[in-house]
Amino acid sequence: MMDANKKYWIYIEPHVYCIMKDAQALLYNTMNGEKIETCLPEIIALLESLHEKKNLGAICCEGRLLNQEPYLDFVVDFSNKGMGKTVDATQISEKPIQLMPVLNLQRDVIRLQNDRDRSLGEDLLYYLQVLNVYLYSGCQRLCPFCDDCFRQCLCCTKTHPGIQPEAMEVSTLENLLSQIRYGAAGRINLLGGNILEYPYLSELPAVMSDFQERVHIWNHYANFLTFPTALQDFNYDIPVTFPIDDEKWNNCFSLLEDKPVCYHFYLTNAEEYEASMALIEKYGTKKYMIHPVYTKSNIDFFEAYIYSDREDIFQSILPFRRIFAHQKMNTHFFGSLTVLPNGDVYANINNSLIGNIKTDRILDIINTEMLANTAWRKIRDSKPCSDCLYQYLCPSPSNYETVIGKPNLCHVKK
C-alpha cells in the first residue's frame, strides 16, 4: 500500500514496448517476455501520460490515488513484471528521467530522400546481405509443386515444359561478383534447376574462389546421383519434396554425409511433416529446415498448423530490436536479391522486376528497390494488422500472404 499523504514517481523502463490502439493497450517487457494488456481508461490515460515526450517516461502521482483501483492492481503488476517502479518522491531529489527508445534508423530511406546534403548511394552496397543466383533453369524432375515452392520459399526451380532452359554466362556471374566483392553480402546461394547440369559448372571453383565460405549450392536430393568434384568445397542446401525416392535419398545422403549440408523439406500436409520427422530421426539429420507449401487446395493445413494465434506470438521473447525492425523493414526480404539466368533481378520473385544485371549496376538496382519498395520495406501497415495490438510483434509479411491472397495469416484479427 502507498502512503496516502505522499507523492510517488512512477516510471517505465526503457526496455518496455508499449502500444495503444482503439482504447486498448499492451505493455511488453522485451527482457523477460512479460506482458500486460488493458482496456481500462484510467490505466490507458496513465500510460499516455508516461509516454508524453515532456514527461520522459516518469510522472508524479498522489499516494491516495495509487491506493485506489484500478491503479493499485496495475502498479503492483507493473512492478512485479519488471516494467517499471514506483518510488517515494521524498527519497529522490530529482525526477527519474528515462531515455525512452526512439525508432531512428540512420539509413532510413525517407530521411535520405529528404536530406539534400546526403546521397542515397552512400554505403548502399551494405544493404545487400543475401544474393540468390539462379545459374541454370533446366531440370528433369517432375516435382508436383515446383513453381509453388519457388514462389513461396527459397528453392530450386525449372523452366516450363517446351521452353528452352537458360544458363547464366560466366562473364555475367563474374561481373556480378566483382560488384559485391567489398560489400556485406554474407551468403551467396547458387541455384538451378539441376545445377549439376550447368554448362559452366567446372568454372565455378575459380569464379567463386573469393567467396568460397559464403557460397551455398542448392540442388534437389534426387539430382545428386554422383558427387561433382567441381563443387567439392562449398556448403550444400538440399531441397526435399514428396513422395521420397528411397534409393535416390540414400544415395544423396551418403554422398553428402561428411559435407556441411542443410536439408530443406517442402511440405503440403501433416502426413508429409510426419514423414519428414521420421526421415530426420532415422538418418540422424543434424541440420534441416521445414517449409510449408500452399497448393491452393490445402488451406486447412495452413489454418491448423501455420496460422498464428496469441500464444504463438508470445512463444519466445521478442527483443526491442526486432520489434523496431518490423516497423521499418520486412525482415524476410530486406537485404536479399534474386537474379535469374537471364540477368533479371527481383527483391521478391512475386513482385516487380527492379533491374537486369547485364545492363544495370548492382548499386542502381539496390537504389531502385529502396525507392520503389517492391519488397524490402513491406510491413504490416494495412488492415487488419494496423488495428491490432500485436501489429509489430508478429513476423513481417511473407510470400504466404501473397500466394494465399490474405494480408495476415493469424487467428487474432479476421
mmCIF file of C-alpha atoms in Angstrom:
data_model
loop_
_atom_site.group_PDB
_atom_site.id
_atom_site.type_symbol
_atom_site.label_atom_id
_atom_site.label_comp_id
_atom_site.label_asym_id
_atom_site.label_seq_id
_atom_site.Cartn_x
_atom_site.Cartn_y
_atom_site.Cartn_z
ATOM 1 C CA MET A 1 0.000 0.000 0.000
ATOM 2 C CA MET A 2 1.089 3.560 -0.692
ATOM 3 C CA ASP A 3 1.134 6.307 1.928
ATOM 4 C CA ALA A 4 -1.892 8.396 1.050
ATOM 5 C CA ASN A 5 -0.144 11.548 2.196
ATOM 6 C CA LYS A 6 2.894 11.130 -0.029
ATOM 7 C CA LYS A 7 3.656 11.590 -3.699
ATOM 8 C CA TYR A 8 5.288 8.912 -5.824
ATOM 9 C CA TRP A 9 7.227 8.846 -9.050
ATOM 10 C CA ILE A 10 6.044 6.149 -11.466
ATOM 11 C CA TYR A 11 8.492 5.426 -14.257
ATOM 12 C CA ILE A 12 8.577 2.919 -17.072
ATOM 13 C CA GLU A 13 11.721 1.005 -18.021
ATOM 14 C CA PRO A 14 13.174 1.770 -21.480
ATOM 15 C CA HIS A 15 13.091 -1.938 -22.420
ATOM 16 C CA VAL A 16 9.273 -1.982 -22.239
ATOM 17 C CA TYR A 17 7.403 -1.764 -25.544
ATOM 18 C CA CYS A 18 4.059 -0.003 -25.264
ATOM 19 C CA ILE A 19 1.343 0.298 -27.894
ATOM 20 C CA MET A 20 -2.161 1.748 -27.606
ATOM 21 C CA LYS A 21 -4.938 1.218 -30.151
ATOM 22 C CA ASP A 22 -8.709 1.657 -30.033
ATOM 23 C CA ALA A 23 -8.980 2.059 -26.237
ATOM 24 C CA GLN A 24 -6.686 -0.906 -25.651
ATOM 25 C CA ALA A 25 -3.080 -1.017 -24.524
ATOM 26 C CA LEU A 26 -0.280 -3.564 -24.451
ATOM 27 C CA LEU A 27 2.902 -3.395 -22.384
ATOM 28 C CA TYR A 28 5.571 -5.915 -23.317
ATOM 29 C CA ASN A 29 8.831 -6.450 -21.436
ATOM 30 C CA THR A 30 11.428 -7.239 -24.105
ATOM 31 C CA MET A 31 13.846 -8.538 -21.463
ATOM 32 C CA ASN A 32 11.696 -11.266 -19.899
ATOM 33 C CA GLY A 33 8.635 -11.616 -22.147
ATOM 34 C CA GLU A 34 6.139 -10.478 -19.502
ATOM 35 C CA LYS A 35 3.095 -8.552 -20.729
ATOM 36 C CA ILE A 36 0.135 -6.531 -19.521
ATOM 37 C CA GLU A 37 -2.973 -5.900 -21.603
ATOM 38 C CA THR A 38 -5.666 -3.494 -20.519
ATOM 39 C CA CYS A 39 -8.720 -1.670 -21.769
ATOM 40 C CA LEU A 40 -9.269 0.335 -18.572
ATOM 41 C CA PRO A 41 -9.474 4.033 -19.482
ATOM 42 C CA GLU A 42 -7.748 5.121 -16.244
ATOM 43 C CA ILE A 43 -4.691 2.947 -16.962
ATOM 44 C CA ILE A 44 -4.566 3.939 -20.626
ATOM 45 C CA ALA A 45 -4.600 7.613 -19.582
ATOM 46 C CA LEU A 46 -1.706 6.907 -17.183
ATOM 47 C CA LEU A 47 0.273 5.181 -19.952
ATOM 48 C CA GLU A 48 -0.383 8.045 -22.341
ATOM 49 C CA SER A 49 0.977 10.443 -19.758
ATOM 50 C CA LEU A 50 4.093 8.302 -19.232
ATOM 51 C CA HIS A 51 4.762 8.405 -22.960
ATOM 52 C CA GLU A 52 4.303 12.129 -23.455
ATOM 53 C CA LYS A 53 7.595 13.475 -24.701
ATOM 54 C CA LYS A 54 7.780 16.147 -21.998
ATOM 55 C CA ASN A 55 7.416 13.576 -19.191
ATOM 56 C CA LEU A 56 10.410 11.462 -20.256
ATOM 57 C CA GLY A 57 8.893 8.197 -19.057
ATOM 58 C CA ALA A 58 8.131 9.351 -15.499
ATOM 59 C CA ILE A 59 5.157 11.018 -13.821
ATOM 60 C CA CYS A 60 4.331 12.045 -10.255
ATOM 61 C CA CYS A 61 1.146 10.659 -8.644
ATOM 62 C CA GLU A 62 -0.624 11.109 -5.319
ATOM 63 C CA GLY A 63 -0.392 8.115 -2.964
ATOM 64 C CA ARG A 64 -4.146 8.258 -2.268
ATOM 65 C CA LEU A 65 -4.805 7.817 -5.996
ATOM 66 C CA LEU A 66 -2.436 4.865 -6.315
ATOM 67 C CA ASN A 67 -4.160 3.113 -3.398
ATOM 68 C CA GLN A 68 -7.395 3.022 -5.378
ATOM 69 C CA GLU A 69 -8.434 0.541 -8.025
ATOM 70 C CA PRO A 70 -7.647 0.038 -10.811
ATOM 71 C CA TYR A 71 -4.328 1.823 -10.145
ATOM 72 C CA LEU A 72 -3.244 -0.376 -7.233
ATOM 73 C CA ASP A 73 -3.500 -3.673 -9.097
ATOM 74 C CA PHE A 74 -1.788 -2.180 -12.147
ATOM 75 C CA VAL A 75 1.138 -0.684 -10.191
ATOM 76 C CA VAL A 76 1.763 -3.982 -8.378
ATOM 77 C CA ASP A 77 1.624 -5.981 -11.623
ATOM 78 C CA PHE A 78 3.721 -3.355 -13.409
ATOM 79 C CA SER A 79 6.452 -3.606 -10.772
ATOM 80 C CA ASN A 80 6.374 -7.393 -10.365
ATOM 81 C CA LYS A 81 6.847 -7.897 -14.110
ATOM 82 C CA GLY A 82 9.932 -5.678 -14.236
ATOM 83 C CA MET A 83 8.267 -2.985 -16.326
ATOM 84 C CA GLY A 84 8.901 -0.068 -14.031
ATOM 85 C CA LYS A 85 8.928 1.153 -10.461
ATOM 86 C CA THR A 86 7.092 3.376 -8.034
ATOM 87 C CA VAL A 87 9.420 5.492 -5.885
ATOM 88 C CA ASP A 88 8.668 7.729 -2.897
ATOM 89 C CA ALA A 89 9.186 11.260 -4.260
ATOM 90 C CA THR A 90 10.706 12.392 -0.973
ATOM 91 C CA GLN A 91 13.523 9.850 -1.268
ATOM 92 C CA ILE A 92 14.978 11.223 -4.504
ATOM 93 C CA SER A 93 15.892 14.839 -5.118
ATOM 94 C CA GLU A 94 15.238 14.888 -8.868
ATOM 95 C CA LYS A 95 12.782 13.381 -11.300
ATOM 96 C CA PRO A 96 13.910 9.932 -12.535
ATOM 97 C CA ILE A 97 14.418 10.593 -16.243
ATOM 98 C CA GLN A 98 14.121 7.593 -18.553
ATOM 99 C CA LEU A 99 15.740 7.638 -22.000
ATOM 100 C CA MET A 100 12.850 6.164 -23.931
ATOM 101 C CA PRO A 101 13.778 4.220 -27.084
ATOM 102 C CA VAL A 102 13.191 6.023 -30.367
ATOM 103 C CA LEU A 103 12.928 4.411 -33.788
ATOM 104 C CA ASN A 104 15.850 6.037 -35.603
ATOM 105 C CA LEU A 105 17.327 4.020 -38.448
ATOM 106 C CA GLN A 106 20.285 6.029 -39.690
ATOM 107 C CA ARG A 107 19.889 4.855 -43.272
ATOM 108 C CA ASP A 108 16.123 5.229 -43.381
ATOM 109 C CA VAL A 109 15.214 5.935 -46.976
ATOM 110 C CA ILE A 110 12.808 8.780 -46.195
ATOM 111 C CA ARG A 111 15.481 10.664 -44.263
ATOM 112 C CA LEU A 112 17.958 10.120 -47.061
ATOM 113 C CA GLN A 113 15.483 11.359 -49.647
ATOM 114 C CA ASN A 114 14.721 14.492 -47.640
ATOM 115 C CA ASP A 115 18.324 15.331 -46.780
ATOM 116 C CA ARG A 116 19.752 17.048 -49.843
ATOM 117 C CA ASP A 117 23.253 17.041 -48.388
ATOM 118 C CA ARG A 118 23.424 13.270 -48.391
ATOM 119 C CA SER A 119 23.375 10.819 -51.256
ATOM 120 C CA LEU A 120 21.165 7.752 -51.248
ATOM 121 C CA GLY A 121 24.120 5.912 -52.750
ATOM 122 C CA GLU A 122 26.434 6.208 -49.775
ATOM 123 C CA ASP A 123 27.105 2.789 -48.210
ATOM 124 C CA LEU A 124 24.249 1.444 -50.323
ATOM 125 C CA LEU A 125 26.029 -1.843 -51.008
ATOM 126 C CA TYR A 126 25.919 -2.678 -47.298
ATOM 127 C CA TYR A 127 22.175 -3.177 -47.544
ATOM 128 C CA LEU A 128 22.789 -6.305 -49.635
ATOM 129 C CA GLN A 129 23.084 -9.278 -47.289
ATOM 130 C CA VAL A 130 21.952 -12.277 -49.363
ATOM 131 C CA LEU A 131 22.292 -12.918 -53.088
ATOM 132 C CA ASN A 132 20.302 -15.727 -54.736
ATOM 133 C CA VAL A 133 21.676 -16.541 -58.184
ATOM 134 C CA TYR A 134 19.845 -18.952 -60.481
ATOM 135 C CA LEU A 135 22.537 -20.259 -62.824
ATOM 136 C CA TYR A 136 20.571 -22.737 -64.918
ATOM 137 C CA SER A 137 16.855 -23.369 -65.439
ATOM 138 C CA GLY A 138 16.884 -26.935 -66.768
ATOM 139 C CA CYS A 139 15.798 -29.937 -64.677
ATOM 140 C CA GLN A 140 14.319 -33.377 -65.422
ATOM 141 C CA ARG A 141 12.496 -33.720 -62.100
ATOM 142 C CA LEU A 142 8.705 -33.671 -62.149
ATOM 143 C CA CYS A 143 8.092 -32.313 -58.649
ATOM 144 C CA PRO A 144 4.323 -31.694 -58.394
ATOM 145 C CA PHE A 145 4.572 -28.234 -56.798
ATOM 146 C CA CYS A 146 7.815 -26.919 -58.286
ATOM 147 C CA ASP A 147 6.594 -23.418 -59.102
ATOM 148 C CA ASP A 148 4.651 -23.157 -55.823
ATOM 149 C CA CYS A 149 7.804 -23.894 -53.824
ATOM 150 C CA PHE A 150 9.767 -21.340 -55.840
ATOM 151 C CA ARG A 151 7.142 -18.626 -55.302
ATOM 152 C CA GLN A 152 6.898 -19.200 -51.556
ATOM 153 C CA CYS A 153 10.359 -20.226 -50.302
ATOM 154 C CA LEU A 154 13.928 -20.194 -51.499
ATOM 155 C CA CYS A 155 14.060 -23.335 -53.620
ATOM 156 C CA CYS A 156 15.256 -24.767 -56.916
ATOM 157 C CA THR A 157 13.005 -24.330 -59.959
ATOM 158 C CA LYS A 158 12.936 -25.001 -63.688
ATOM 159 C CA THR A 159 11.555 -23.637 -66.937
ATOM 160 C CA HIS A 160 8.129 -24.791 -68.024
ATOM 161 C CA PRO A 161 7.925 -27.733 -70.452
ATOM 162 C CA GLY A 162 8.593 -26.736 -74.041
ATOM 163 C CA ILE A 163 10.752 -23.744 -73.092
ATOM 164 C CA GLN A 164 14.478 -23.900 -73.723
ATOM 165 C CA PRO A 165 16.482 -23.869 -70.458
ATOM 166 C CA GLU A 166 18.620 -20.782 -69.842
ATOM 167 C CA ALA A 167 22.152 -20.677 -68.444
ATOM 168 C CA MET A 168 23.839 -17.612 -66.993
ATOM 169 C CA GLU A 169 27.049 -16.748 -68.822
ATOM 170 C CA VAL A 170 30.185 -16.960 -66.687
ATOM 171 C CA SER A 171 31.065 -13.397 -67.662
ATOM 172 C CA THR A 172 27.720 -12.212 -66.256
ATOM 173 C CA LEU A 173 28.354 -14.033 -62.993
ATOM 174 C CA GLU A 174 31.887 -12.634 -62.773
ATOM 175 C CA ASN A 175 30.615 -9.107 -63.378
ATOM 176 C CA LEU A 176 28.018 -9.502 -60.645
ATOM 177 C CA LEU A 177 30.540 -10.854 -58.141
ATOM 178 C CA SER A 178 33.053 -8.097 -58.907
ATOM 179 C CA GLN A 179 30.461 -5.523 -57.852
ATOM 180 C CA ILE A 180 29.762 -7.088 -54.447
ATOM 181 C CA ARG A 181 33.324 -8.132 -53.609
ATOM 182 C CA TYR A 182 33.711 -5.459 -50.945
ATOM 183 C CA GLY A 183 30.133 -5.406 -49.769
ATOM 184 C CA ALA A 184 28.441 -7.012 -46.791
ATOM 185 C CA ALA A 185 26.770 -9.974 -48.519
ATOM 186 C CA GLY A 186 27.360 -12.851 -46.144
ATOM 187 C CA ARG A 187 25.636 -15.525 -48.192
ATOM 188 C CA ILE A 188 25.521 -16.355 -51.895
ATOM 189 C CA ASN A 189 23.040 -19.049 -52.881
ATOM 190 C CA LEU A 190 23.677 -20.732 -56.240
ATOM 191 C CA LEU A 191 20.598 -22.478 -57.564
ATOM 192 C CA GLY A 192 19.008 -24.093 -60.654
ATOM 193 C CA GLY A 193 17.065 -26.279 -61.981
ATOM 194 C CA ASN A 194 19.561 -29.019 -61.753
ATOM 195 C CA ILE A 195 22.711 -27.047 -61.060
ATOM 196 C CA LEU A 196 24.808 -30.138 -61.838
ATOM 197 C CA GLU A 197 23.803 -29.660 -65.490
ATOM 198 C CA TYR A 198 25.030 -26.056 -65.560
ATOM 199 C CA PRO A 199 27.223 -25.864 -68.691
ATOM 200 C CA TYR A 200 29.961 -23.929 -66.878
ATOM 201 C CA LEU A 201 29.996 -25.993 -63.701
ATOM 202 C CA SER A 202 33.720 -26.733 -63.911
ATOM 203 C CA GLU A 203 34.489 -22.996 -63.871
ATOM 204 C CA LEU A 204 32.641 -22.276 -60.632
ATOM 205 C CA PRO A 205 35.530 -23.004 -58.199
ATOM 206 C CA ALA A 206 37.718 -20.366 -59.845
ATOM 207 C CA VAL A 207 34.892 -17.842 -60.242
ATOM 208 C CA MET A 208 33.747 -18.255 -56.626
ATOM 209 C CA SER A 209 37.209 -18.528 -55.049
ATOM 210 C CA ASP A 210 36.964 -15.206 -53.195
ATOM 211 C CA PHE A 211 33.546 -16.109 -51.773
ATOM 212 C CA GLN A 212 34.001 -19.819 -51.042
ATOM 213 C CA GLU A 213 32.846 -19.921 -47.407
ATOM 214 C CA ARG A 214 29.794 -17.831 -48.252
ATOM 215 C CA VAL A 215 28.644 -19.986 -51.181
ATOM 216 C CA HIS A 216 25.730 -22.391 -50.788
ATOM 217 C CA ILE A 217 24.951 -24.880 -53.542
ATOM 218 C CA TRP A 218 21.241 -25.726 -53.839
ATOM 219 C CA ASN A 219 20.196 -28.900 -55.646
ATOM 220 C CA HIS A 220 17.320 -31.356 -55.290
ATOM 221 C CA TYR A 221 18.310 -34.563 -53.491
ATOM 222 C CA ALA A 222 17.228 -36.712 -56.460
ATOM 223 C CA ASN A 223 19.695 -34.868 -58.717
ATOM 224 C CA PHE A 224 22.718 -35.847 -56.607
ATOM 225 C CA LEU A 225 23.463 -39.096 -58.452
ATOM 226 C CA THR A 226 27.229 -38.608 -58.201
ATOM 227 C CA PHE A 227 29.344 -36.061 -56.396
ATOM 228 C CA PRO A 228 30.726 -33.373 -58.735
ATOM 229 C CA THR A 229 34.384 -32.667 -57.982
ATOM 230 C CA ALA A 230 33.868 -29.041 -59.078
ATOM 231 C CA LEU A 231 31.641 -28.483 -56.035
ATOM 232 C CA GLN A 232 33.951 -30.118 -53.530
ATOM 233 C CA ASP A 233 34.464 -27.216 -51.121
ATOM 234 C CA PHE A 234 31.132 -25.447 -50.805
ATOM 235 C CA ASN A 235 28.151 -25.555 -48.448
ATOM 236 C CA TYR A 236 25.121 -27.550 -49.559
ATOM 237 C CA ASP A 237 21.387 -26.932 -49.255
ATOM 238 C CA ILE A 238 19.257 -29.839 -50.427
ATOM 239 C CA PRO A 239 15.558 -29.408 -51.306
ATOM 240 C CA VAL A 240 13.455 -32.459 -50.408
ATOM 241 C CA THR A 241 9.974 -32.897 -51.854
ATOM 242 C CA PHE A 242 7.451 -35.708 -51.505
ATOM 243 C CA PRO A 243 6.980 -38.529 -52.283
ATOM 244 C CA ILE A 244 10.514 -39.645 -51.357
ATOM 245 C CA ASP A 245 12.510 -41.826 -53.740
ATOM 246 C CA ASP A 246 14.263 -44.015 -51.148
ATOM 247 C CA GLU A 247 17.098 -45.102 -53.425
ATOM 248 C CA LYS A 248 17.967 -41.550 -54.503
ATOM 249 C CA TRP A 249 17.602 -40.234 -50.962
ATOM 250 C CA ASN A 250 20.026 -42.879 -49.652
ATOM 251 C CA ASN A 251 22.455 -42.058 -52.428
ATOM 252 C CA CYS A 252 22.329 -38.293 -51.783
ATOM 253 C CA PHE A 253 22.677 -38.730 -48.032
ATOM 254 C CA SER A 254 25.731 -40.953 -48.492
ATOM 255 C CA LEU A 255 27.386 -38.546 -50.923
ATOM 256 C CA LEU A 256 26.971 -35.564 -48.584
ATOM 257 C CA GLU A 257 27.373 -37.311 -45.237
ATOM 258 C CA ASP A 258 30.670 -35.582 -44.415
ATOM 259 C CA LYS A 259 29.811 -32.226 -46.007
ATOM 260 C CA PRO A 260 28.328 -29.047 -44.466
ATOM 261 C CA VAL A 261 24.738 -29.669 -45.527
ATOM 262 C CA CYS A 262 21.242 -28.491 -44.643
ATOM 263 C CA TYR A 263 18.163 -30.397 -45.828
ATOM 264 C CA HIS A 264 15.057 -28.384 -46.727
ATOM 265 C CA PHE A 265 11.748 -30.254 -46.512
ATOM 266 C CA TYR A 266 8.863 -28.742 -48.520
ATOM 267 C CA LEU A 267 5.556 -29.924 -47.048
ATOM 268 C CA THR A 268 1.952 -29.670 -48.204
ATOM 269 C CA ASN A 269 0.184 -31.594 -45.430
ATOM 270 C CA ALA A 270 0.561 -33.037 -41.932
ATOM 271 C CA GLU A 271 1.388 -36.510 -43.243
ATOM 272 C CA GLU A 272 4.433 -35.175 -45.083
ATOM 273 C CA TYR A 273 5.530 -33.431 -41.906
ATOM 274 C CA GLU A 274 5.372 -36.730 -40.002
ATOM 275 C CA ALA A 275 7.264 -38.470 -42.815
ATOM 276 C CA SER A 276 9.994 -35.814 -42.780
ATOM 277 C CA MET A 277 10.390 -36.102 -38.985
ATOM 278 C CA ALA A 278 10.713 -39.882 -39.306
ATOM 279 C CA LEU A 279 13.331 -39.450 -42.031
ATOM 280 C CA ILE A 280 15.285 -36.942 -39.962
ATOM 281 C CA GLU A 281 15.273 -39.231 -36.937
ATOM 282 C CA LYS A 282 16.188 -42.355 -38.911
ATOM 283 C CA TYR A 283 19.193 -40.759 -40.592
ATOM 284 C CA GLY A 284 20.250 -38.522 -37.716
ATOM 285 C CA THR A 285 19.993 -35.437 -39.890
ATOM 286 C CA LYS A 286 21.811 -32.698 -37.995
ATOM 287 C CA LYS A 287 20.652 -29.599 -39.859
ATOM 288 C CA TYR A 288 17.300 -29.158 -41.551
ATOM 289 C CA MET A 289 14.513 -26.662 -42.202
ATOM 290 C CA ILE A 290 10.783 -27.156 -42.709
ATOM 291 C CA HIS A 291 8.963 -25.142 -45.409
ATOM 292 C CA PRO A 292 5.148 -25.375 -45.703
ATOM 293 C CA VAL A 293 3.899 -25.015 -49.284
ATOM 294 C CA TYR A 294 0.468 -23.694 -50.201
ATOM 295 C CA THR A 295 -1.096 -25.585 -53.113
ATOM 296 C CA LYS A 296 -4.481 -23.787 -53.400
ATOM 297 C CA SER A 297 -6.158 -26.923 -52.016
ATOM 298 C CA ASN A 298 -4.547 -27.224 -48.568
ATOM 299 C CA ILE A 299 -5.771 -24.104 -46.771
ATOM 300 C CA ASP A 300 -6.998 -26.302 -43.894
ATOM 301 C CA PHE A 301 -3.395 -27.428 -43.327
ATOM 302 C CA PHE A 302 -2.228 -23.809 -43.181
ATOM 303 C CA GLU A 303 -5.032 -22.712 -40.878
ATOM 304 C CA ALA A 304 -4.353 -25.597 -38.496
ATOM 305 C CA TYR A 305 -0.558 -25.550 -38.437
ATOM 306 C CA ILE A 306 0.762 -22.308 -39.943
ATOM 307 C CA TYR A 307 -1.625 -19.540 -38.916
ATOM 308 C CA SER A 308 -0.610 -17.777 -35.695
ATOM 309 C CA ASP A 309 -2.663 -17.323 -32.566
ATOM 310 C CA ARG A 310 -1.964 -15.232 -29.498
ATOM 311 C CA GLU A 311 0.075 -17.977 -27.817
ATOM 312 C CA ASP A 312 2.319 -18.306 -30.872
ATOM 313 C CA ILE A 313 3.086 -14.587 -30.855
ATOM 314 C CA PHE A 314 4.361 -14.729 -27.273
ATOM 315 C CA GLN A 315 6.022 -18.130 -27.514
ATOM 316 C CA SER A 316 9.522 -16.648 -27.364
ATOM 317 C CA ILE A 317 10.934 -13.389 -26.006
ATOM 318 C CA LEU A 318 10.957 -10.655 -28.651
ATOM 319 C CA PRO A 319 13.853 -8.181 -28.387
ATOM 320 C CA PHE A 320 13.156 -4.492 -28.905
ATOM 321 C CA ARG A 321 15.458 -4.501 -31.924
ATOM 322 C CA ARG A 322 13.211 -6.962 -33.740
ATOM 323 C CA ILE A 323 10.006 -5.110 -32.863
ATOM 324 C CA PHE A 324 11.528 -1.866 -34.131
ATOM 325 C CA ALA A 325 12.739 -3.607 -37.300
ATOM 326 C CA HIS A 326 9.182 -4.782 -38.022
ATOM 327 C CA GLN A 327 8.101 -1.126 -38.067
ATOM 328 C CA LYS A 328 10.506 -0.126 -40.834
ATOM 329 C CA MET A 329 11.567 -3.130 -42.887
ATOM 330 C CA ASN A 330 10.473 -6.569 -43.992
ATOM 331 C CA THR A 331 12.734 -8.931 -42.089
ATOM 332 C CA HIS A 332 12.029 -11.758 -44.563
ATOM 333 C CA PHE A 333 13.111 -9.860 -47.677
ATOM 334 C CA PHE A 334 15.255 -6.910 -46.644
ATOM 335 C CA GLY A 335 18.788 -7.183 -47.978
ATOM 336 C CA SER A 336 18.047 -10.069 -50.341
ATOM 337 C CA LEU A 337 18.122 -10.019 -54.157
ATOM 338 C CA THR A 338 17.319 -12.802 -56.614
ATOM 339 C CA VAL A 339 18.998 -12.963 -60.031
ATOM 340 C CA LEU A 340 17.589 -15.230 -62.750
ATOM 341 C CA PRO A 341 19.702 -16.884 -65.506
ATOM 342 C CA ASN A 342 18.813 -14.099 -67.970
ATOM 343 C CA GLY A 343 20.067 -11.446 -65.536
ATOM 344 C CA ASP A 344 16.682 -10.188 -64.330
ATOM 345 C CA VAL A 345 16.779 -9.065 -60.692
ATOM 346 C CA TYR A 346 13.980 -9.126 -58.120
ATOM 347 C CA ALA A 347 13.751 -8.183 -54.455
ATOM 348 C CA ASN A 348 10.849 -10.632 -54.325
ATOM 349 C CA ILE A 349 10.172 -13.041 -57.149
ATOM 350 C CA ASN A 350 6.402 -12.424 -56.819
ATOM 351 C CA ASN A 351 6.752 -8.673 -57.351
ATOM 352 C CA SER A 352 8.043 -6.250 -59.962
ATOM 353 C CA LEU A 353 11.324 -6.521 -61.825
ATOM 354 C CA ILE A 354 13.832 -3.976 -60.478
ATOM 355 C CA GLY A 355 16.668 -4.346 -62.986
ATOM 356 C CA ASN A 356 18.906 -6.599 -65.034
ATOM 357 C CA ILE A 357 22.461 -7.319 -64.014
ATOM 358 C CA LYS A 358 23.609 -7.243 -67.650
ATOM 359 C CA THR A 359 22.626 -3.617 -68.097
ATOM 360 C CA ASP A 360 22.317 -2.156 -64.578
ATOM 361 C CA ARG A 361 24.830 -1.708 -61.787
ATOM 362 C CA ILE A 362 24.016 -3.545 -58.579
ATOM 363 C CA LEU A 363 24.115 -0.209 -56.717
ATOM 364 C CA ASP A 364 21.476 1.212 -59.051
ATOM 365 C CA ILE A 365 19.332 -1.892 -58.580
ATOM 366 C CA ILE A 366 19.514 -1.575 -54.790
ATOM 367 C CA ASN A 367 18.709 2.125 -55.129
ATOM 368 C CA THR A 368 15.646 1.244 -57.220
ATOM 369 C CA GLU A 369 14.380 -1.144 -54.572
ATOM 370 C CA MET A 370 14.926 1.311 -51.740
ATOM 371 C CA LEU A 371 12.826 3.891 -53.581
ATOM 372 C CA ALA A 372 10.235 1.669 -55.280
ATOM 373 C CA ASN A 373 9.823 -0.690 -52.291
ATOM 374 C CA THR A 374 8.683 -3.832 -54.078
ATOM 375 C CA ALA A 375 9.571 -5.960 -51.023
ATOM 376 C CA TRP A 376 12.255 -4.702 -48.646
ATOM 377 C CA ARG A 377 10.068 -2.237 -46.721
ATOM 378 C CA LYS A 378 6.703 -4.015 -46.907
ATOM 379 C CA ILE A 379 5.390 -4.019 -43.324
ATOM 380 C CA ARG A 380 2.119 -4.719 -41.518
ATOM 381 C CA ASP A 381 0.660 -1.249 -42.013
ATOM 382 C CA SER A 382 -2.686 -2.171 -43.586
ATOM 383 C CA LYS A 383 -5.888 -3.610 -42.127
ATOM 384 C CA PRO A 384 -6.487 -5.790 -40.202
ATOM 385 C CA CYS A 385 -2.903 -5.714 -38.861
ATOM 386 C CA SER A 386 -2.865 -1.931 -38.492
ATOM 387 C CA ASP A 387 -5.756 -2.233 -35.992
ATOM 388 C CA CYS A 388 -4.083 -4.947 -33.907
ATOM 389 C CA LEU A 389 -2.097 -4.539 -30.685
ATOM 390 C CA TYR A 390 0.288 -7.235 -31.914
ATOM 391 C CA GLN A 391 0.948 -5.463 -35.236
ATOM 392 C CA TYR A 392 4.734 -5.325 -34.892
ATOM 393 C CA LEU A 393 5.179 -8.296 -32.582
ATOM 394 C CA CYS A 394 4.219 -10.555 -35.483
ATOM 395 C CA PRO A 395 6.739 -11.500 -38.188
ATOM 396 C CA SER A 396 6.869 -9.358 -41.309
ATOM 397 C CA PRO A 397 4.532 -10.234 -44.211
ATOM 398 C CA SER A 398 5.834 -13.194 -46.205
ATOM 399 C CA ASN A 399 5.213 -14.788 -49.572
ATOM 400 C CA TYR A 400 2.485 -16.896 -47.995
ATOM 401 C CA GLU A 401 0.237 -13.836 -47.622
ATOM 402 C CA THR A 402 0.817 -13.083 -51.307
ATOM 403 C CA VAL A 403 0.025 -16.530 -52.675
ATOM 404 C CA ILE A 404 -2.909 -17.128 -50.321
ATOM 405 C CA GLY A 405 -4.287 -13.656 -51.004
ATOM 406 C CA LYS A 406 -4.761 -12.712 -47.352
ATOM 407 C CA PRO A 407 -2.980 -9.809 -45.601
ATOM 408 C CA ASN A 408 -2.468 -11.722 -42.361
ATOM 409 C CA LEU A 409 -2.147 -15.405 -41.523
ATOM 410 C CA CYS A 410 -3.476 -15.455 -37.981
ATOM 411 C CA HIS A 411 -6.491 -16.226 -35.851
ATOM 412 C CA VAL A 412 -6.277 -12.981 -33.846
ATOM 413 C CA LYS A 413 -7.678 -10.400 -36.285
ATOM 414 C CA LYS A 414 -10.029 -11.535 -39.049
#
